[in-house]
Amino acid sequence: MEIYSTEEQQVEAIKSFWKEYGNSIIGGAVIGLAGLFGWNTYQDYQREQAEAASVAFEATIAQAGATEALTAAVDELTLSHSDSAYADLANLMLAKAAADSGDLTQANQRLTEVLGSIDADFKPLVQLRLARVQMAQSDLDGALATLAGISNEAFVAQRDELKGDALKQQGDLQGAREAYLAAQTAGSSSQELQMKLDDLAI
């Protein structure tokens, strides 16, 4: 580094440096501050949206006792906060309420909608629920197609047992037995599964 011997030389060097690079420094500082402000504004917006979605979800839960009111609340939440996980949770809650009340068409519709937006880690759970609804609707081919889309190892045993149930309803007893055995191989040791196997062995 060059050493300046006098204060005058140092001042002149600073002036020269500032003249050459001053605009770039100021511009960079302005851009940096603008970016920081923009990021903070975006973070505030995201936080406000999350809080609003949470409040809307709590209001939706409060309507859980009345199907029509719950449906309207879920639709409003989905419309206002479509990118929020709360919208998926609300639709899952409505799907369960619909299935419990015998409205399998709405349950199917809600679960199908959630499949298109829910996080991949939770998708197999929705697929299992949808397959059960499809089976209750006697759409066994649809249920088997839904189950075929599950590849997550954590859900293989449940998938295969439900597949066995669908095949049994179709009259494919050999296929059902193979699916039940596959569920056992995948780690299921439930007594209910063993009873299904024993029933097919008779």
XYZ file of N, CA, C and O in Angstrom:
808
model
N 0.859 -1.200 0.000
C 0.000 0.000 0.000
C 0.883 1.233 0.000
O 1.899 1.291 0.708
N 0.493 2.229 -0.780
C 1.285 3.461 -0.853
C 1.170 4.235 0.456
O 0.099 4.344 1.039
N 2.295 4.727 0.956
C 2.319 5.488 2.190
C 2.408 6.964 1.845
O 3.273 7.388 1.074
N 1.489 7.765 2.399
C 1.489 9.195 2.122
C 2.237 9.907 3.250
O 1.924 9.719 4.426
N 3.206 10.750 2.867
C 4.121 11.330 3.858
C 3.559 12.549 4.543
O 3.988 12.895 5.640
N 2.602 13.236 3.933
C 2.069 14.444 4.564
C 0.569 14.377 4.624
O -0.084 13.629 3.886
N -0.009 15.219 5.498
C -1.463 15.267 5.625
C -2.095 15.762 4.333
O -3.171 15.298 3.945
N -1.411 16.730 3.655
C -1.947 17.261 2.420
C -2.074 16.154 1.363
O -3.068 16.077 0.630
N -1.065 15.302 1.303
C -1.113 14.211 0.341
C -2.250 13.243 0.671
O -2.939 12.723 -0.220
N -2.430 13.005 1.980
C -3.505 12.100 2.397
C -4.872 12.669 2.024
O -5.748 11.975 1.523
N -5.069 13.984 2.253
C -6.332 14.628 1.920
C -6.580 14.575 0.419
O -7.680 14.272 -0.041
N -5.529 14.845 -0.370
C -5.663 14.813 -1.811
C -5.991 13.399 -2.293
O -6.788 13.209 -3.224
N -5.388 12.406 -1.657
C -5.657 11.019 -2.036
C -7.110 10.645 -1.745
O -7.782 9.968 -2.523
N -7.620 11.117 -0.601
C -9.012 10.831 -0.240
C -9.966 11.489 -1.219
O -10.947 10.894 -1.673
N -9.659 12.769 -1.550
C -10.503 13.480 -2.515
C -10.524 12.757 -3.856
O -11.563 12.630 -4.496
N -9.324 12.337 -4.280
C -9.226 11.646 -5.562
C -10.008 10.334 -5.546
O -10.728 9.996 -6.482
N -9.888 9.604 -4.439
C -10.607 8.332 -4.303
C -12.111 8.567 -4.317
O -12.869 7.870 -4.990
N -12.561 9.561 -3.563
C -13.994 9.844 -3.474
C -14.564 10.294 -4.808
O -15.676 9.946 -5.177
N -13.732 11.102 -5.538
C -14.169 11.584 -6.838
C -14.358 10.419 -7.807
O -15.295 10.387 -8.615
N -13.489 9.417 -7.701
C -13.533 8.302 -8.632
C -14.586 7.269 -8.239
O -15.275 6.695 -9.091
N -14.733 7.018 -6.945
C -15.608 5.925 -6.500
C -16.831 6.380 -5.683
O -17.658 5.554 -5.289
N -16.947 7.663 -5.413
C -18.019 8.156 -4.542
C -19.405 7.801 -5.018
O -20.246 7.317 -4.252
N -19.679 8.029 -6.315
C -21.013 7.725 -6.839
C -21.354 6.253 -6.711
O -22.497 5.879 -6.404
N -20.375 5.390 -6.963
C -20.610 3.952 -6.851
C -20.918 3.559 -5.410
O -21.798 2.727 -5.141
N -20.202 4.163 -4.474
C -20.415 3.839 -3.056
C -21.810 4.267 -2.628
O -22.549 3.523 -1.980
N -22.190 5.495 -3.011
C -23.509 6.001 -2.634
C -24.609 5.153 -3.276
O -25.589 4.769 -2.647
N -24.396 4.846 -4.573
C -25.385 4.028 -5.267
C -25.549 2.664 -4.624
O -26.667 2.171 -4.448
N -24.417 2.054 -4.274
C -24.484 0.741 -3.627
C -25.183 0.805 -2.284
O -25.971 -0.078 -1.929
N -24.923 1.881 -1.539
C -25.561 2.039 -0.230
C -27.065 2.212 -0.381
O -27.855 1.634 0.368
N -27.479 3.015 -1.370
C -28.907 3.241 -1.601
C -29.594 1.937 -1.988
O -30.669 1.599 -1.486
N -28.966 1.194 -2.901
C -29.537 -0.090 -3.334
C -29.647 -1.060 -2.158
O -30.648 -1.755 -1.981
N -28.584 -1.087 -1.343
C -28.591 -1.980 -0.188
C -29.678 -1.629 0.806
O -30.392 -2.499 1.301
N -29.836 -0.329 1.082
C -30.879 0.099 2.017
C -32.272 -0.169 1.447
O -33.182 -0.578 2.167
N -32.429 0.074 0.135
C -33.721 -0.183 -0.505
C -34.060 -1.665 -0.437
O -35.199 -2.057 -0.173
N -33.042 -2.525 -0.685
C -33.267 -3.965 -0.614
C -33.642 -4.406 0.787
O -34.541 -5.233 0.979
N -32.948 -3.826 1.782
C -33.238 -4.163 3.174
C -34.653 -3.744 3.547
O -35.401 -4.492 4.178
N -35.031 -2.529 3.119
C -36.381 -2.037 3.400
C -37.428 -2.920 2.724
O -38.440 -3.283 3.314
N -37.149 -3.280 1.460
C -38.082 -4.137 0.732
C -38.245 -5.493 1.388
O -39.355 -6.021 1.506
N -37.147 -6.075 1.827
C -37.188 -7.389 2.480
C -37.971 -7.319 3.787
O -38.811 -8.181 4.071
N -37.716 -6.277 4.578
C -38.431 -6.125 5.847
C -39.926 -5.925 5.611
O -40.764 -6.460 6.341
N -40.253 -5.139 4.571
C -41.660 -4.918 4.232
C -42.322 -6.234 3.824
O -43.446 -6.539 4.221
N -41.609 -7.036 3.033
C -42.127 -8.330 2.594
C -42.332 -9.257 3.789
O -43.351 -9.942 3.890
N -41.359 -9.256 4.710
C -41.470 -10.099 5.899
C -42.668 -9.686 6.744
O -43.394 -10.536 7.265
N -42.868 -8.357 6.880
C -44.015 -7.863 7.646
C -45.319 -8.303 6.988
O -46.279 -8.695 7.659
N -45.357 -8.216 5.660
C -46.556 -8.613 4.918
C -46.846 -10.094 5.117
O -47.995 -10.494 5.368
N -45.803 -10.924 5.024
C -45.970 -12.360 5.215
C -46.478 -12.673 6.618
O -47.339 -13.534 6.798
N -45.930 -11.973 7.605
C -46.348 -12.195 8.983
C -47.813 -11.788 9.174
O -48.587 -12.495 9.823
N -48.192 -10.653 8.595
C -49.577 -10.196 8.702
C -50.529 -11.185 8.028
O -51.619 -11.463 8.546
N -50.122 -11.716 6.873
C -50.962 -12.683 6.170
C -51.126 -13.962 6.984
O -52.214 -14.541 7.049
N -50.029 -14.413 7.595
C -50.081 -15.632 8.413
C -50.989 -15.434 9.624
O -51.776 -16.319 9.988
N -50.887 -14.263 10.239
C -51.738 -13.975 11.396
C -53.207 -13.914 10.983
O -54.086 -14.420 11.688
N -53.477 -13.292 9.844
C -54.857 -13.202 9.357
C -55.408 -14.584 9.039
O -56.566 -14.887 9.329
N -54.577 -15.437 8.441
C -55.002 -16.798 8.117
C -55.287 -17.588 9.387
O -56.235 -18.373 9.449
N -54.465 -17.372 10.411
C -54.664 -18.066 11.679
C -55.991 -17.663 12.316
O -56.742 -18.506 12.812
N -56.275 -16.366 12.295
C -57.543 -15.872 12.854
C -58.722 -16.452 12.076
O -59.722 -16.888 12.660
N -58.593 -16.468 10.746
C -59.670 -17.013 9.908
C -59.863 -18.497 10.176
O -60.998 -18.994 10.181
N -58.770 -19.222 10.418
C -58.873 -20.654 10.686
C -59.581 -20.900 12.013
O -60.420 -21.802 12.128
N -59.254 -20.096 13.018
C -59.916 -20.236 14.309
C -61.421 -19.954 14.182
O -62.250 -20.637 14.795
N -61.761 -18.961 13.369
C -63.172 -18.660 13.141
C -63.855 -19.813 12.414
O -65.024 -20.124 12.668
N -63.114 -20.466 11.524
C -63.661 -21.603 10.787
C -63.948 -22.768 11.729
O -64.992 -23.415 11.643
N -63.003 -23.033 12.623
C -63.179 -24.116 13.596
C -64.435 -23.879 14.442
O -65.159 -24.819 14.785
N -64.699 -22.611 14.756
C -65.855 -22.276 15.583
C -67.162 -22.655 14.901
O -68.194 -22.830 15.565
N -67.128 -22.825 13.566
C -68.334 -23.188 12.821
C -68.470 -24.704 12.636
O -69.363 -25.155 11.914
N -67.582 -25.467 13.258
C -67.510 -26.912 12.986
C -68.812 -27.652 13.291
O -69.067 -28.709 12.735
N -69.659 -27.101 14.145
C -70.884 -27.809 14.491
C -71.974 -27.711 13.451
O -72.903 -28.506 13.448
N -71.888 -26.740 12.572
C -72.928 -26.533 11.567
C -72.318 -26.687 10.175
O -71.461 -25.905 9.784
N -72.762 -27.693 9.440
C -72.147 -28.022 8.159
C -72.202 -26.868 7.162
O -71.212 -26.545 6.512
N -73.363 -26.229 7.027
C -73.499 -25.140 6.057
C -72.601 -23.964 6.425
O -71.935 -23.375 5.564
N -72.590 -23.617 7.711
C -71.749 -22.504 8.162
C -70.275 -22.850 7.997
O -69.460 -22.004 7.618
N -69.938 -24.096 8.283
C -68.553 -24.538 8.134
C -68.129 -24.469 6.674
O -67.032 -24.002 6.355
N -68.997 -24.912 5.774
C -68.690 -24.874 4.343
C -68.430 -23.442 3.881
O -67.466 -23.163 3.171
N -69.292 -22.519 4.314
C -69.130 -21.112 3.937
C -67.834 -20.544 4.503
O -67.115 -19.803 3.815
N -67.511 -20.897 5.750
C -66.295 -20.389 6.382
C -65.046 -20.927 5.698
O -64.073 -20.195 5.482
N -65.079 -22.201 5.329
C -63.933 -22.805 4.643
C -63.740 -22.182 3.265
O -62.614 -21.885 2.847
N -64.839 -21.964 2.565
C -64.749 -21.343 1.240
C -64.169 -19.942 1.328
O -63.354 -19.527 0.501
N -64.569 -19.199 2.348
C -64.050 -17.842 2.543
C -62.566 -17.868 2.878
O -61.770 -17.083 2.347
N -62.184 -18.797 3.749
C -60.770 -18.929 4.125
C -59.929 -19.330 2.916
O -58.841 -18.780 2.694
N -60.423 -20.258 2.126
C -59.693 -20.711 0.942
C -59.533 -19.584 -0.067
O -58.479 -19.434 -0.698
N -60.575 -18.773 -0.208
C -60.529 -17.656 -1.150
C -59.550 -16.582 -0.689
O -58.778 -16.036 -1.482
N -59.551 -16.297 0.609
C -58.723 -15.209 1.142
C -57.275 -15.615 1.376
O -56.373 -14.779 1.309
N -57.055 -16.882 1.677
C -55.705 -17.338 2.037
C -55.387 -18.655 1.331
O -55.022 -19.651 1.965
N -55.515 -18.641 0.021
C -55.336 -19.869 -0.754
C -53.927 -20.442 -0.637
O -53.725 -21.646 -0.793
N -52.924 -19.590 -0.377
C -51.548 -20.060 -0.287
C -51.165 -20.507 1.120
O -50.029 -20.907 1.359
N -52.103 -20.428 2.033
C -51.811 -20.776 3.426
C -52.108 -22.239 3.707
O -53.037 -22.823 3.150
N -51.313 -22.816 4.600
C -51.557 -24.204 5.019
C -52.887 -24.310 5.753
O -53.503 -25.382 5.797
N -53.354 -23.190 6.317
C -54.632 -23.204 7.015
C -55.776 -23.549 6.062
O -56.767 -24.166 6.467
N -55.665 -23.133 4.810
C -56.711 -23.448 3.832
C -56.805 -24.955 3.632
O -57.906 -25.517 3.560
N -55.653 -25.620 3.539
C -55.649 -27.076 3.389
C -56.225 -27.753 4.629
O -57.020 -28.698 4.529
N -55.821 -27.281 5.813
C -56.311 -27.878 7.056
C -57.829 -27.714 7.167
O -58.529 -28.638 7.579
N -58.314 -26.538 6.792
C -59.753 -26.286 6.868
C -60.515 -27.194 5.908
O -61.576 -27.732 6.247
N -59.976 -27.380 4.709
C -60.624 -28.261 3.737
C -60.598 -29.716 4.193
O -61.538 -30.469 3.948
N -59.527 -30.122 4.846
C -59.467 -31.482 5.387
C -60.508 -31.665 6.486
O -61.161 -32.714 6.579
N -60.662 -30.638 7.318
C -61.654 -30.693 8.381
C -63.057 -30.784 7.794
O -63.897 -31.564 8.255
N -63.307 -30.005 6.738
C -64.612 -30.034 6.091
C -64.854 -31.374 5.406
O -65.975 -31.899 5.431
N -63.811 -31.944 4.808
C -63.941 -33.249 4.155
C -64.350 -34.318 5.166
O -65.201 -35.162 4.883
N -63.756 -34.266 6.340
C -64.102 -35.237 7.385
C -65.549 -35.041 7.841
O -66.306 -36.014 7.990
N -65.928 -33.777 8.042
C -67.304 -33.498 8.465
C -68.298 -33.966 7.404
O -69.350 -34.527 7.722
N -67.947 -33.747 6.141
C -68.822 -34.166 5.043
C -68.945 -35.684 4.993
O -70.041 -36.233 4.823
N -67.821 -36.375 5.148
C -67.836 -37.847 5.127
C -68.644 -38.392 6.300
O -69.430 -39.330 6.142
N -68.457 -37.778 7.474
C -69.189 -38.234 8.665
C -70.694 -38.050 8.508
O -71.482 -38.828 9.059
N -71.089 -37.010 7.762
C -72.519 -36.751 7.568
C -73.085 -37.475 6.350
O -74.280 -37.356 6.048
N -72.215 -38.225 5.641
C -72.672 -38.999 4.493
C -72.583 -38.271 3.167
O -72.987 -38.812 2.133
N -72.038 -37.054 3.174
C -71.900 -36.291 1.927
C -70.551 -36.661 1.290
O -69.580 -35.899 1.332
N -70.522 -37.834 0.679
C -69.268 -38.347 0.125
C -68.809 -37.555 -1.098
O -67.606 -37.464 -1.363
N -69.746 -36.971 -1.814
C -69.380 -36.182 -2.998
C -68.545 -34.971 -2.601
O -67.509 -34.673 -3.210
N -69.013 -34.266 -1.560
C -68.246 -33.101 -1.103
C -66.908 -33.527 -0.486
O -65.887 -32.874 -0.703
N -66.918 -34.629 0.261
C -65.674 -35.117 0.857
C -64.651 -35.411 -0.240
O -63.474 -35.044 -0.133
N -65.101 -36.072 -1.293
C -64.231 -36.389 -2.427
C -63.702 -35.110 -3.064
O -62.499 -34.976 -3.337
N -64.571 -34.140 -3.273
C -64.187 -32.882 -3.915
C -63.139 -32.142 -3.094
O -62.130 -31.668 -3.628
N -63.373 -32.036 -1.790
C -62.446 -31.298 -0.919
C -61.086 -31.979 -0.855
O -60.044 -31.329 -0.914
N -61.079 -33.285 -0.727
C -59.813 -34.019 -0.652
C -59.044 -33.913 -1.966
O -57.819 -33.767 -1.971
N -59.755 -33.974 -3.075
C -59.106 -33.853 -4.380
C -58.467 -32.477 -4.536
O -57.354 -32.348 -5.064
N -59.149 -31.428 -4.072
C -58.607 -30.068 -4.139
C -57.341 -29.948 -3.285
O -56.352 -29.334 -3.707
N -57.370 -30.536 -2.095
C -56.220 -30.444 -1.191
C -55.010 -31.148 -1.788
O -53.869 -30.700 -1.623
N -55.246 -32.242 -2.500
C -54.128 -32.986 -3.099
C -53.284 -32.114 -4.020
O -52.075 -32.331 -4.150
N -53.899 -31.123 -4.633
C -53.177 -30.281 -5.568
C -52.321 -29.213 -4.914
O -51.505 -28.580 -5.590
N -52.474 -29.019 -3.601
C -51.738 -27.928 -2.965
C -50.984 -28.308 -1.696
O -50.069 -27.593 -1.288
N -51.329 -29.430 -1.087
C -50.731 -29.761 0.207
C -49.273 -30.184 0.070
O -48.844 -30.665 -0.986
N -48.513 -29.985 1.132
C -47.105 -30.361 1.163
C -46.942 -31.854 0.881
O -47.752 -32.672 1.310
N -45.878 -32.187 0.162
C -45.657 -33.578 -0.265
C -45.599 -34.550 0.911
O -45.999 -35.713 0.779
N -45.115 -34.094 2.063
C -44.998 -34.981 3.219
C -46.369 -35.439 3.724
O -46.493 -36.509 4.318
N -47.386 -34.608 3.522
C -48.728 -34.929 4.015
C -49.630 -35.514 2.932
O -50.731 -35.975 3.220
N -49.157 -35.505 1.706
C -49.978 -35.950 0.588
C -50.458 -37.394 0.744
O -51.632 -37.686 0.460
N -49.614 -38.335 1.198
C -50.094 -39.715 1.345
C -51.287 -39.850 2.293
O -52.168 -40.682 2.073
N -51.321 -39.033 3.347
C -52.453 -39.080 4.276
C -53.748 -38.696 3.570
O -54.791 -39.320 3.772
N -53.658 -37.672 2.725
C -54.841 -37.228 1.975
C -55.244 -38.293 0.964
O -56.434 -38.570 0.766
N -54.261 -38.924 0.333
C -54.559 -39.982 -0.639
C -55.252 -41.163 0.029
O -56.184 -41.749 -0.543
N -54.820 -41.536 1.218
C -55.464 -42.627 1.945
C -56.919 -42.280 2.272
O -57.822 -43.111 2.118
N -57.139 -41.039 2.724
C -58.504 -40.612 3.042
C -59.371 -40.598 1.787
O -60.525 -41.035 1.816
N -58.805 -40.097 0.698
C -59.566 -40.040 -0.555
C -59.916 -41.444 -1.029
O -61.042 -41.699 -1.489
N -58.968 -42.375 -0.924
C -59.223 -43.751 -1.351
C -60.358 -44.369 -0.534
O -61.208 -45.090 -1.077
N -60.405 -44.072 0.765
C -61.489 -44.604 1.605
C -62.846 -44.046 1.167
O -63.853 -44.765 1.136
N -62.852 -42.750 0.847
C -64.089 -42.129 0.381
C -64.514 -42.750 -0.952
O -65.693 -43.064 -1.165
N -63.564 -42.936 -1.848
C -63.873 -43.536 -3.148
C -64.420 -44.954 -2.982
O -65.340 -45.361 -3.696
N -63.868 -45.687 -2.043
C -64.370 -47.034 -1.790
C -65.801 -46.981 -1.258
O -66.651 -47.802 -1.629
N -66.066 -46.005 -0.386
C -67.428 -45.855 0.139
C -68.407 -45.468 -0.961
O -69.603 -45.750 -0.867
N -67.882 -44.842 -2.017
C -68.704 -44.483 -3.179
C -68.766 -45.610 -4.200
O -69.348 -45.438 -5.275
N -68.145 -46.732 -3.875
C -68.067 -47.899 -4.776
C -67.235 -47.613 -6.021
O -67.365 -48.321 -7.031
N -66.376 -46.606 -5.954
C -65.449 -46.314 -7.047
C -64.132 -47.027 -6.737
O -63.128 -46.414 -6.377
N -64.169 -48.342 -6.902
C -63.015 -49.150 -6.504
C -61.824 -48.942 -7.427
O -60.675 -48.936 -6.966
N -62.078 -48.782 -8.708
C -60.972 -48.514 -9.634
C -60.306 -47.177 -9.303
O -59.080 -47.051 -9.342
N -61.132 -46.188 -8.976
C -60.584 -44.888 -8.589
C -59.753 -44.985 -7.321
O -58.686 -44.371 -7.218
N -60.237 -45.770 -6.351
C -59.504 -45.944 -5.094
C -58.160 -46.617 -5.343
O -57.135 -46.204 -4.788
N -58.152 -47.635 -6.178
C -56.899 -48.339 -6.480
C -55.925 -47.424 -7.207
O -54.706 -47.467 -6.958
N -56.436 -46.553 -8.080
C -55.579 -45.602 -8.796
C -54.987 -44.585 -7.820
O -53.805 -44.222 -7.919
N -55.795 -44.139 -6.861
C -55.310 -43.190 -5.853
C -54.223 -43.831 -5.003
O -53.183 -43.227 -4.731
N -54.451 -45.074 -4.591
C -53.480 -45.787 -3.762
C -52.181 -46.040 -4.521
O -51.094 -46.021 -3.933
N -52.289 -46.243 -5.817
C -51.094 -46.505 -6.624
C -50.154 -45.303 -6.647
O -48.963 -45.444 -6.934
N -50.690 -44.130 -6.319
C -49.860 -42.922 -6.310
C -49.074 -42.730 -5.035
O -48.293 -41.781 -4.921
N -49.249 -43.628 -4.067
C -48.525 -43.517 -2.788
C -47.237 -44.328 -2.867
O -47.261 -45.544 -3.049
N -46.101 -43.643 -2.719
C -44.804 -44.325 -2.773
C -43.975 -44.119 -1.505
O -42.956 -44.775 -1.324
N -44.420 -43.228 -0.645
C -43.702 -42.963 0.602
C -43.682 -44.223 1.467
O -44.727 -44.771 1.811
N -42.484 -44.683 1.819
C -42.341 -45.950 2.542
C -43.081 -45.963 3.876
O -43.508 -47.020 4.342
N -43.224 -44.794 4.481
C -43.895 -44.719 5.780
C -45.380 -45.084 5.684
O -46.010 -45.392 6.698
N -45.931 -45.061 4.473
C -47.360 -45.310 4.300
C -47.645 -46.556 3.467
O -48.790 -46.820 3.134
N -46.610 -47.307 3.147
C -46.775 -48.482 2.292
C -47.682 -49.535 2.937
O -48.540 -50.128 2.267
N -47.517 -49.791 4.221
C -48.325 -50.808 4.897
C -49.807 -50.427 4.859
O -50.671 -51.265 4.551
N -50.110 -49.164 5.159
C -51.500 -48.706 5.118
C -52.046 -48.775 3.693
O -53.196 -49.158 3.471
N -51.205 -48.389 2.750
C -51.622 -48.435 1.343
C -51.987 -49.844 0.923
O -53.042 -50.078 0.327
N -51.128 -50.807 1.254
C -51.360 -52.176 0.813
C -52.566 -52.809 1.504
O -53.307 -53.583 0.885
N -52.770 -52.474 2.777
C -53.947 -53.026 3.467
C -55.221 -52.480 2.847
O -56.188 -53.227 2.618
N -55.243 -51.181 2.564
C -56.425 -50.595 1.946
C -56.624 -51.122 0.523
O -57.755 -51.338 0.072
N -55.512 -51.370 -0.153
C -55.584 -51.967 -1.490
C -56.230 -53.352 -1.402
O -57.068 -53.720 -2.237
N -55.854 -54.105 -0.371
C -56.455 -55.418 -0.165
C -57.954 -55.320 0.062
O -58.735 -56.120 -0.472
N -58.376 -54.306 0.816
C -59.813 -54.104 1.054
C -60.556 -53.832 -0.256
O -61.649 -54.373 -0.491
N -59.946 -52.986 -1.111
C -60.589 -52.642 -2.390
C -60.668 -53.866 -3.305
O -61.697 -54.119 -3.940
N -59.596 -54.631 -3.348
C -59.579 -55.829 -4.196
C -60.579 -56.864 -3.701
O -61.244 -57.542 -4.497
N -60.720 -56.962 -2.391
C -61.688 -57.897 -1.827
C -63.102 -57.493 -2.223
O -63.934 -58.347 -2.576
N -63.383 -56.177 -2.177
C -64.701 -55.701 -2.596
C -64.958 -55.988 -4.070
O -66.095 -56.206 -4.479
N -63.890 -56.015 -4.861
C -64.028 -56.324 -6.291
C -64.188 -57.816 -6.540
O -64.485 -58.232 -7.659
N -63.959 -58.622 -5.503
C -64.064 -60.060 -5.659
C -62.750 -60.735 -5.981
O -62.704 -61.958 -6.198
N -61.663 -59.957 -6.020
C -60.339 -60.511 -6.308
C -59.702 -60.948 -4.985
O -58.875 -60.251 -4.393
N -60.104 -62.133 -4.511
C -59.658 -62.590 -3.199
C -58.165 -62.916 -3.169
O -57.485 -62.669 -2.161
N -57.636 -63.470 -4.263
C -56.211 -63.769 -4.321
C -55.391 -62.471 -4.283
O -54.391 -62.363 -3.572
N -55.835 -61.493 -5.057
C -55.147 -60.200 -5.065
C -55.219 -59.531 -3.702
O -54.248 -58.904 -3.251
N -56.368 -59.663 -3.049
C -56.531 -59.079 -1.719
C -55.577 -59.731 -0.727
O -54.922 -59.047 0.068
N -55.471 -61.070 -0.790
C -54.571 -61.775 0.127
C -53.123 -61.337 -0.104
O -52.371 -61.111 0.852
N -52.729 -61.199 -1.350
C -51.359 -60.770 -1.660
C -51.094 -59.354 -1.131
O -50.012 -59.065 -0.622
N -52.105 -58.505 -1.248
C -51.948 -57.134 -0.755
C -51.835 -57.124 0.771
O -51.014 -56.381 1.336
N -52.630 -57.945 1.450
C -52.550 -58.019 2.907
C -51.183 -58.545 3.356
O -50.598 -58.053 4.333
N -50.683 -59.565 2.655
C -49.363 -60.103 2.981
C -48.275 -59.047 2.759
O -47.315 -58.953 3.530
N -48.441 -58.262 1.698
C -47.496 -57.190 1.420
C -47.525 -56.154 2.542
O -46.487 -55.609 2.936
N -48.709 -55.895 3.086
C -48.840 -54.949 4.199
C -48.108 -55.472 5.426
O -47.444 -54.716 6.143
N -48.222 -56.784 5.660
C -47.488 -57.392 6.778
C -45.984 -57.295 6.561
O -45.223 -56.964 7.477
N -45.561 -57.570 5.353
C -44.130 -57.496 5.027
C -43.610 -56.068 5.213
O -42.463 -55.855 5.619
N -44.472 -55.084 4.949
C -44.082 -53.678 5.075
C -44.040 -53.216 6.523
O -43.624 -52.093 6.805
N -44.488 -54.087 7.431
C -44.351 -53.753 8.847
C -45.631 -53.698 9.651
O -45.590 -53.494 10.861
N -46.780 -53.903 9.027
C -48.031 -53.858 9.772
C -48.222 -55.161 10.559
O -48.071 -56.250 10.015
N -48.563 -55.043 11.834
C -48.793 -56.226 12.667
C -50.121 -56.108 13.404
O -50.304 -56.679 14.475
N -51.059 -55.359 12.817
C -52.336 -55.142 13.486
C -53.162 -56.425 13.506
O -53.098 -57.246 12.589
N -53.929 -56.578 14.558
C -54.792 -57.746 14.689
C -55.877 -57.733 13.616
O -56.285 -58.789 13.119
N -56.324 -56.544 13.259
C -57.362 -56.430 12.233
C -56.867 -56.977 10.888
O -57.585 -57.685 10.194
N -55.605 -56.654 10.553
C -55.033 -57.160 9.303
C -54.931 -58.674 9.346
O -55.244 -59.362 8.358
N -54.523 -59.231 10.492
C -54.419 -60.674 10.622
C -55.795 -61.337 10.490
O -55.914 -62.404 9.848
N -56.799 -60.688 11.016
C -58.159 -61.225 10.888
C -58.625 -61.232 9.434
O -59.296 -62.175 8.994
N -58.221 -60.213 8.677
C -58.570 -60.178 7.260
C -57.905 -61.324 6.509
O -58.520 -61.962 5.646
N -56.657 -61.598 6.868
C -55.940 -62.707 6.239
C -56.563 -64.039 6.610
O -56.739 -64.931 5.776
N -56.895 -64.169 7.902
C -57.509 -65.414 8.361
C -58.856 -65.631 7.691
O -59.217 -66.778 7.339
N -59.592 -64.558 7.457
C -60.888 -64.661 6.815
C -60.753 -65.173 5.390
O -61.576 -65.974 4.916
N -59.700 -64.741 4.703
C -59.479 -65.194 3.334
C -58.963 -66.624 3.271
O -59.089 -67.287 2.240
N -58.397 -67.073 4.399
C -57.830 -68.427 4.417
C -58.916 -69.484 4.616
O -58.715 -70.652 4.354
N -60.083 -69.057 5.098
C -61.155 -70.027 5.351
C -61.759 -70.538 4.047
O -62.110 -69.751 3.189
